[in-house]
Amino acid sequence: MSCATSSGQRRPHPTHLPETAIPAIRKTLAATAVAAAVLAVTAACGTAENLTAAQKLDQSVDKLGRQKAISLELGLDTDAATLKKLDSGSAPGKEMPDQVAQLLAGARVSLSVQSKKPLQDSSDTDITGMAVKVSGPDGDLLEYRQVGDWAYLRAGVKALEKASGSKLPAPGQLPPDATALKEILGGGWVKMPADSLTKNAPGTKETGPSGDPAADARKKKTIKGLQDLITREVQLKDTGTKDGADHITATASFKTLLTGLVDELRPLAGDLPPGANLPTSQDLKDAPDKPVTADFAIKNGALSTVSVDLAPLADTAKSNKFALVLRVGKGEQASAPDQAAQVDPGALSQQLLGGLAPQHITGDGSL
């Protein structure tokens, strides 16, 4: 996970974030979160004007790479009222609903990964466990675990209903053959072979061999472009010690950084999973041209927290706390649930696409 290359230059750490599929969330807000998270992870490889700060940050990320397990939690440090203020300029009837603001303010995405080897030396075959959880203010929305050769999935039905503002069909309201979906809507765990997920995912493309020269060349060019962008645009500063942690800030123009990041990533757009689309030039046109600062907290030599202050992006929220926070932990071994019903992932995909469609449920809840 070192930022140093053989030539002594510094390269960025790529990251992937899960996409929140909620239509009411504005693309601008989604772009803000993406840019802030990318800045938080890649700024460790920023300008070397302050070499001490750059080295300290680089070493803190390297220490994480030498671990065999890690946990990450991503969420907003804000409240629903602040988010509503950010959306106050929207056209009448298109404002962010209260329900969505409350969901975003209380949402947390957590990831835990464990490996047989240090993470920086690990490949897919070395991963012994993984857990992903999406939580809202009313509880867990979705939870996924991978232990050995099995993948496990559970939905928090009650929390999902509160988050969506609509009632999900009860298991008894579904067709008799929708057995996999019935298990999900019953709130229980289901399991399936882990390697079957990519085979059965709708819209999944067949990819070439991992050593595809053309794909490797695109990735190398993208990494080099990101490296140059971050080195040119991000300014690092050592701000001293607070609450037992060393702090380093990284500052960059939001619009310049976001536009540059998207432009550099565009050649890889075809490799993104279905539904994970990059913002268009039109989406970025009105992005705030203001500086954004990420604060990196380092404890015992390892990166512990990244907080990206987003309040400057909206004049209406200047006095409010509005930050995207990434917390880093040691990570605990993912465990298999005590009970899980085995389902066919292909059938589950079809049932998820068709079983929840409104036309399958009448006004009284019957089929």
Short mmCIF file of C-alpha atoms in Angstrom, two decimals:
data_model
loop_
_atom_site.label_atom_id
_atom_site.label_comp_id
_atom_site.label_asym_id
_atom_site.label_seq_id
_atom_site.Cartn_x
_atom_site.Cartn_y
_atom_site.Cartn_z
CA MET A 1 0.00 0.00 0.00
CA SER A 2 2.99 2.25 -0.27
CA CYS A 3 2.70 5.36 -2.42
CA ALA A 4 6.29 5.09 -3.53
CA THR A 5 7.11 3.76 -6.98
CA SER A 6 10.41 2.40 -8.26
CA SER A 7 11.22 5.84 -9.64
CA GLY A 8 10.66 7.51 -6.27
CA GLN A 9 7.41 9.12 -7.37
CA ARG A 10 4.21 8.75 -5.40
CA ARG A 11 1.05 7.11 -6.61
CA PRO A 12 -2.55 7.25 -5.35
CA HIS A 13 -4.40 4.49 -3.56
CA PRO A 14 -7.51 3.62 -5.59
CA THR A 15 -10.69 2.94 -3.73
CA HIS A 16 -14.13 1.66 -4.57
CA LEU A 17 -17.24 2.74 -2.88
CA PRO A 18 -20.64 1.15 -2.88
CA GLU A 19 -23.38 3.17 -4.80
CA THR A 20 -26.56 4.17 -2.89
CA ALA A 21 -29.50 3.43 -5.15
CA ILE A 22 -31.98 6.04 -3.91
CA PRO A 23 -33.44 8.12 -6.76
CA ALA A 24 -34.19 11.11 -4.54
CA ILE A 25 -30.51 11.67 -3.78
CA ARG A 26 -29.19 14.32 -6.09
CA LYS A 27 -26.27 13.44 -8.37
CA THR A 28 -24.48 16.46 -7.03
CA LEU A 29 -24.64 15.11 -3.49
CA ALA A 30 -23.46 11.70 -4.69
CA ALA A 31 -20.61 13.34 -6.58
CA THR A 32 -19.69 15.26 -3.43
CA ALA A 33 -19.42 12.03 -1.46
CA VAL A 34 -17.37 10.32 -4.18
CA ALA A 35 -14.96 13.22 -4.52
CA ALA A 36 -14.56 13.60 -0.78
CA ALA A 37 -13.87 9.90 -0.27
CA VAL A 38 -11.40 9.76 -3.15
CA LEU A 39 -9.65 12.85 -1.79
CA ALA A 40 -9.52 11.24 1.64
CA VAL A 41 -7.84 8.10 0.33
CA THR A 42 -5.61 9.52 -2.39
CA ALA A 43 -4.35 12.64 -0.66
CA ALA A 44 -1.82 10.44 1.10
CA CYS A 45 0.03 10.59 -2.19
CA GLY A 46 -0.28 14.33 -2.72
CA THR A 47 2.25 17.07 -3.16
CA ALA A 48 5.64 16.69 -1.53
CA GLU A 49 6.00 20.40 -0.73
CA ASN A 50 5.87 19.40 2.92
CA LEU A 51 7.87 16.18 2.72
CA THR A 52 7.54 15.44 6.45
CA ALA A 53 3.73 15.47 6.28
CA ALA A 54 3.71 13.41 3.08
CA GLN A 55 6.06 10.81 4.54
CA LYS A 56 4.12 10.59 7.80
CA LEU A 57 0.85 10.08 5.94
CA ASP A 58 2.38 7.59 3.55
CA GLN A 59 3.83 5.55 6.42
CA SER A 60 0.47 5.55 8.24
CA VAL A 61 -1.18 3.96 5.19
CA ASP A 62 1.68 1.48 4.75
CA LYS A 63 1.18 0.31 8.36
CA LEU A 64 -2.43 -0.54 7.51
CA GLY A 65 -1.19 -2.55 4.54
CA ARG A 66 0.96 -4.71 6.78
CA GLN A 67 -2.12 -5.80 8.75
CA LYS A 68 -4.02 -8.98 7.91
CA ALA A 69 -7.40 -7.44 8.73
CA ILE A 70 -9.00 -4.01 8.47
CA SER A 71 -12.38 -2.40 9.02
CA LEU A 72 -13.72 0.80 7.49
CA GLU A 73 -16.83 2.80 8.34
CA LEU A 74 -18.04 5.63 6.14
CA GLY A 75 -20.75 8.10 7.13
CA LEU A 76 -21.78 11.74 7.30
CA ASP A 77 -21.19 13.80 10.44
CA THR A 78 -24.22 16.07 10.08
CA ASP A 79 -27.96 16.22 10.69
CA ALA A 80 -31.04 16.19 8.47
CA ALA A 81 -31.63 19.93 8.88
CA THR A 82 -28.19 20.73 7.45
CA LEU A 83 -28.77 18.46 4.47
CA LYS A 84 -32.09 20.16 3.82
CA LYS A 85 -30.34 23.53 3.81
CA LEU A 86 -27.91 22.26 1.19
CA ASP A 87 -30.85 21.41 -1.06
CA SER A 88 -32.72 24.67 -0.43
CA GLY A 89 -31.93 25.99 -3.91
CA SER A 90 -33.73 23.16 -5.69
CA ALA A 91 -36.74 23.90 -7.86
CA PRO A 92 -40.14 23.73 -6.12
CA GLY A 93 -41.27 20.14 -5.79
CA LYS A 94 -37.75 18.78 -6.27
CA GLU A 95 -36.38 19.46 -2.81
CA MET A 96 -34.81 16.64 -0.85
CA PRO A 97 -37.58 14.86 1.11
CA ASP A 98 -37.28 14.89 4.90
CA GLN A 99 -37.14 11.11 4.88
CA VAL A 100 -34.14 11.04 2.56
CA ALA A 101 -32.33 13.71 4.58
CA GLN A 102 -32.83 11.70 7.76
CA LEU A 103 -31.65 8.53 6.05
CA LEU A 104 -28.48 10.15 4.69
CA ALA A 105 -27.64 11.82 8.00
CA GLY A 106 -27.91 8.51 9.86
CA ALA A 107 -26.53 6.17 7.19
CA ARG A 108 -23.33 4.21 7.75
CA VAL A 109 -21.51 1.84 5.42
CA SER A 110 -19.07 -0.53 7.09
CA LEU A 111 -16.61 -2.97 5.55
CA SER A 112 -14.40 -5.54 7.23
CA VAL A 113 -11.85 -7.71 5.41
CA GLN A 114 -9.58 -10.47 6.69
CA SER A 115 -6.74 -12.23 4.85
CA LYS A 116 -4.19 -15.00 5.36
CA LYS A 117 -1.46 -12.57 4.26
CA PRO A 118 -0.75 -8.89 4.88
CA LEU A 119 -3.37 -6.93 2.96
CA GLN A 120 -0.79 -5.26 0.72
CA ASP A 121 0.33 -8.70 -0.50
CA SER A 122 -3.12 -10.32 -0.72
CA SER A 123 -5.03 -11.50 -3.75
CA ASP A 124 -8.68 -12.64 -3.92
CA THR A 125 -7.69 -16.20 -3.02
CA ASP A 126 -6.07 -15.04 0.24
CA ILE A 127 -9.24 -13.42 1.63
CA THR A 128 -10.68 -15.54 4.45
CA GLY A 129 -13.65 -13.37 5.32
CA MET A 130 -15.49 -10.19 4.42
CA ALA A 131 -18.49 -8.37 5.85
CA VAL A 132 -20.38 -5.37 4.47
CA LYS A 133 -23.21 -3.65 6.31
CA VAL A 134 -25.40 -0.71 5.31
CA SER A 135 -27.17 0.84 8.28
CA GLY A 136 -29.71 3.62 8.65
CA PRO A 137 -31.10 5.60 11.58
CA ASP A 138 -33.63 2.82 12.26
CA GLY A 139 -31.27 -0.15 12.09
CA ASP A 140 -29.44 -2.33 9.59
CA LEU A 141 -30.73 -2.12 6.00
CA LEU A 142 -28.59 -4.76 4.31
CA GLU A 143 -25.84 -7.08 5.46
CA TYR A 144 -23.52 -9.26 3.39
CA ARG A 145 -20.88 -11.70 4.57
CA GLN A 146 -18.46 -13.94 2.76
CA VAL A 147 -16.89 -16.77 4.71
CA GLY A 148 -14.89 -19.36 2.82
CA ASP A 149 -16.76 -20.46 -0.29
CA TRP A 150 -20.15 -19.14 0.86
CA ALA A 151 -21.82 -15.76 0.63
CA TYR A 152 -24.56 -14.75 3.08
CA LEU A 153 -27.19 -12.03 2.68
CA ARG A 154 -29.79 -10.54 5.01
CA ALA A 155 -32.22 -7.63 4.69
CA GLY A 156 -33.47 -5.52 7.59
CA VAL A 157 -37.06 -5.45 6.40
CA LYS A 158 -38.49 -3.08 9.03
CA ALA A 159 -35.62 -0.61 8.63
CA LEU A 160 -35.94 -0.77 4.83
CA GLU A 161 -39.66 0.00 5.06
CA LYS A 162 -39.01 3.03 7.26
CA ALA A 163 -36.23 4.22 4.95
CA SER A 164 -38.32 3.83 1.78
CA GLY A 165 -41.59 5.01 3.31
CA SER A 166 -43.46 2.09 1.78
CA LYS A 167 -44.55 -1.36 2.90
CA LEU A 168 -42.74 -4.33 1.43
CA PRO A 169 -44.86 -7.37 0.55
CA ALA A 170 -45.07 -10.06 3.21
CA PRO A 171 -43.67 -13.47 2.26
CA GLY A 172 -47.22 -14.86 2.00
CA GLN A 173 -48.12 -12.25 -0.63
CA LEU A 174 -45.55 -13.55 -3.11
CA PRO A 175 -46.09 -16.30 -5.70
CA PRO A 176 -45.49 -19.84 -4.37
CA ASP A 177 -42.35 -20.32 -6.44
CA ALA A 178 -40.68 -17.13 -5.10
CA THR A 179 -39.04 -19.15 -2.34
CA ALA A 180 -35.72 -17.27 -2.33
CA LEU A 181 -37.38 -13.85 -2.09
CA LYS A 182 -39.68 -15.13 0.65
CA GLU A 183 -36.62 -15.95 2.74
CA ILE A 184 -35.24 -12.43 2.22
CA LEU A 185 -38.53 -10.71 3.09
CA GLY A 186 -38.85 -12.94 6.11
CA GLY A 187 -35.76 -11.27 7.54
CA GLY A 188 -33.66 -14.42 7.67
CA TRP A 189 -30.20 -15.13 6.31
CA VAL A 190 -29.80 -16.77 2.91
CA LYS A 191 -26.62 -18.29 1.52
CA MET A 192 -25.24 -19.13 -1.91
CA PRO A 193 -21.87 -20.14 -3.39
CA ALA A 194 -19.73 -17.00 -3.39
CA ASP A 195 -18.49 -17.55 -6.95
CA SER A 196 -22.07 -17.75 -8.24
CA LEU A 197 -22.77 -14.07 -7.59
CA THR A 198 -20.76 -12.72 -10.51
CA LYS A 199 -22.02 -15.46 -12.80
CA ASN A 200 -25.67 -14.63 -12.14
CA ALA A 201 -25.58 -10.86 -11.67
CA PRO A 202 -27.84 -9.12 -14.25
CA GLY A 203 -25.81 -7.16 -16.77
CA THR A 204 -22.48 -8.60 -15.62
CA LYS A 205 -20.01 -8.59 -18.46
CA GLU A 206 -17.47 -11.27 -19.14
CA THR A 207 -14.06 -9.87 -18.47
CA GLY A 208 -10.83 -10.85 -20.09
CA PRO A 209 -7.89 -12.50 -18.39
CA SER A 210 -6.26 -10.62 -15.55
CA GLY A 211 -3.15 -10.18 -17.68
CA ASP A 212 -4.98 -8.43 -20.53
CA PRO A 213 -2.33 -6.00 -21.86
CA ALA A 214 -4.91 -3.45 -23.06
CA ALA A 215 -6.71 -3.40 -19.70
CA ASP A 216 -3.42 -3.19 -17.81
CA ALA A 217 -2.30 -0.29 -20.00
CA ARG A 218 -5.56 1.61 -19.32
CA LYS A 219 -5.19 1.13 -15.59
CA LYS A 220 -1.55 2.20 -15.57
CA LYS A 221 -2.39 5.32 -17.59
CA THR A 222 -5.25 6.14 -15.22
CA ILE A 223 -3.05 5.71 -12.13
CA LYS A 224 -0.40 7.95 -13.67
CA GLY A 225 -3.02 10.59 -14.49
CA LEU A 226 -4.44 10.47 -10.96
CA GLN A 227 -0.93 10.69 -9.53
CA ASP A 228 -0.17 13.80 -11.55
CA LEU A 229 -3.54 15.36 -10.66
CA ILE A 230 -3.19 14.78 -6.93
CA THR A 231 0.42 15.92 -6.88
CA ARG A 232 -0.53 19.10 -8.72
CA GLU A 233 -3.75 20.01 -6.91
CA VAL A 234 -3.55 18.71 -3.31
CA GLN A 235 -1.67 20.67 -0.64
CA LEU A 236 -0.54 18.85 2.53
CA LYS A 237 0.11 20.44 5.93
CA ASP A 238 1.16 19.00 9.28
CA THR A 239 -1.12 20.60 11.89
CA GLY A 240 0.32 18.98 15.02
CA THR A 241 -1.11 16.70 17.70
CA LYS A 242 -4.64 16.71 19.15
CA ASP A 243 -6.35 14.18 21.44
CA GLY A 244 -3.41 11.80 21.17
CA ALA A 245 -3.33 11.76 17.36
CA ASP A 246 -1.09 13.45 14.81
CA HIS A 247 -3.11 15.48 12.31
CA ILE A 248 -2.35 16.25 8.66
CA THR A 249 -4.65 18.21 6.36
CA ALA A 250 -5.00 17.92 2.61
CA THR A 251 -6.69 20.77 0.73
CA ALA A 252 -7.80 21.03 -2.89
CA SER A 253 -10.34 22.87 -5.03
CA PHE A 254 -13.48 20.75 -5.07
CA LYS A 255 -14.52 21.45 -8.66
CA THR A 256 -11.00 21.18 -10.08
CA LEU A 257 -10.30 17.94 -8.22
CA LEU A 258 -13.70 16.37 -8.95
CA THR A 259 -13.60 17.25 -12.65
CA GLY A 260 -10.04 15.99 -12.96
CA LEU A 261 -10.78 12.75 -11.12
CA VAL A 262 -13.79 11.97 -13.29
CA ASP A 263 -11.90 12.80 -16.49
CA GLU A 264 -9.04 10.49 -15.49
CA LEU A 265 -11.41 7.68 -14.52
CA ARG A 266 -13.56 7.91 -17.65
CA PRO A 267 -11.43 5.48 -19.72
CA LEU A 268 -12.29 2.83 -17.11
CA ALA A 269 -16.04 3.54 -17.18
CA GLY A 270 -16.67 0.35 -19.15
CA ASP A 271 -15.18 -1.72 -16.32
CA LEU A 272 -17.57 -0.35 -13.69
CA PRO A 273 -20.37 -2.62 -12.40
CA PRO A 274 -23.89 -2.13 -13.80
CA GLY A 275 -25.51 1.06 -12.47
CA ALA A 276 -22.25 2.60 -11.26
CA ASN A 277 -22.07 5.51 -13.69
CA LEU A 278 -19.61 8.39 -13.57
CA PRO A 279 -21.06 11.92 -13.44
CA THR A 280 -21.37 13.63 -16.80
CA SER A 281 -19.83 16.98 -17.71
CA GLN A 282 -23.30 18.50 -17.33
CA ASP A 283 -23.57 17.05 -13.81
CA LEU A 284 -20.27 18.70 -12.86
CA LYS A 285 -20.95 22.07 -14.46
CA ASP A 286 -22.41 23.63 -11.31
CA ALA A 287 -20.08 21.94 -8.80
CA PRO A 288 -18.85 24.52 -6.24
CA ASP A 289 -15.44 25.97 -7.08
CA LYS A 290 -14.32 26.10 -3.45
CA PRO A 291 -11.53 24.47 -1.44
CA VAL A 292 -12.25 21.25 0.44
CA THR A 293 -10.03 20.03 3.29
CA ALA A 294 -9.53 16.49 4.58
CA ASP A 295 -8.15 16.02 8.09
CA PHE A 296 -6.14 12.80 8.61
CA ALA A 297 -5.74 11.53 12.19
CA ILE A 298 -2.82 9.16 12.81
CA LYS A 299 -2.61 7.13 16.03
CA ASN A 300 0.29 4.83 16.91
CA GLY A 301 1.66 5.35 13.42
CA ALA A 302 -1.47 4.11 11.61
CA LEU A 303 -4.23 6.08 9.91
CA SER A 304 -7.30 6.04 12.19
CA THR A 305 -9.75 8.66 10.90
CA VAL A 306 -10.27 10.83 7.84
CA SER A 307 -12.75 13.72 8.10
CA VAL A 308 -13.55 15.75 5.00
CA ASP A 309 -15.15 19.13 5.74
CA LEU A 310 -17.87 19.69 3.13
CA ALA A 311 -19.53 22.73 4.74
CA PRO A 312 -17.67 25.22 2.50
CA LEU A 313 -19.49 23.75 -0.51
CA ALA A 314 -22.76 25.40 0.53
CA ASP A 315 -23.17 28.94 1.83
CA THR A 316 -26.36 27.95 3.62
CA ALA A 317 -24.51 25.42 5.79
CA LYS A 318 -21.42 27.42 6.75
CA SER A 319 -22.22 27.43 10.45
CA ASN A 320 -23.27 23.78 10.55
CA LYS A 321 -21.19 20.65 10.94
CA PHE A 322 -21.10 18.81 7.64
CA ALA A 323 -18.32 16.28 7.11
CA LEU A 324 -17.76 12.92 5.46
CA VAL A 325 -15.95 10.70 7.96
CA LEU A 326 -14.00 7.51 7.32
CA ARG A 327 -13.05 5.54 10.43
CA VAL A 328 -10.40 2.80 10.27
CA GLY A 329 -10.25 -0.18 12.64
CA LYS A 330 -8.47 -3.50 13.03
CA GLY A 331 -11.27 -5.64 11.63
CA GLU A 332 -12.80 -8.77 13.15
CA GLN A 333 -13.10 -12.15 11.48
CA ALA A 334 -16.41 -12.49 9.65
CA SER A 335 -18.46 -15.44 10.88
CA ALA A 336 -21.13 -17.53 9.18
CA PRO A 337 -24.67 -17.07 10.57
CA ASP A 338 -25.96 -19.95 12.71
CA GLN A 339 -28.83 -20.57 10.31
CA ALA A 340 -29.10 -19.65 6.64
CA ALA A 341 -31.36 -21.02 3.90
CA GLN A 342 -29.55 -21.94 0.70
CA VAL A 343 -31.02 -20.25 -2.37
CA ASP A 344 -30.37 -20.21 -6.08
CA PRO A 345 -28.76 -16.81 -6.84
CA GLY A 346 -30.12 -16.77 -10.38
CA ALA A 347 -33.68 -17.30 -9.16
CA LEU A 348 -33.20 -14.71 -6.42
CA SER A 349 -32.08 -12.11 -9.00
CA GLN A 350 -35.17 -12.74 -11.13
CA GLN A 351 -37.47 -12.61 -8.12
CA LEU A 352 -35.90 -9.37 -6.86
CA LEU A 353 -36.46 -7.78 -10.27
CA GLY A 354 -40.03 -9.01 -10.66
CA GLY A 355 -41.33 -10.03 -7.27
CA LEU A 356 -41.44 -6.52 -5.81
CA ALA A 357 -43.00 -4.86 -8.85
CA PRO A 358 -46.20 -2.94 -7.96
CA GLN A 359 -48.29 -4.83 -10.50
CA HIS A 360 -47.85 -8.02 -8.47
CA ILE A 361 -49.65 -6.55 -5.46
CA THR A 362 -53.21 -5.22 -5.32
CA GLY A 363 -54.48 -2.38 -3.18
CA ASP A 364 -55.42 -4.76 -0.34
CA GLY A 365 -51.97 -6.34 -0.43
CA SER A 366 -53.06 -9.52 -2.24
CA LEU A 367 -51.66 -10.79 -5.53
#
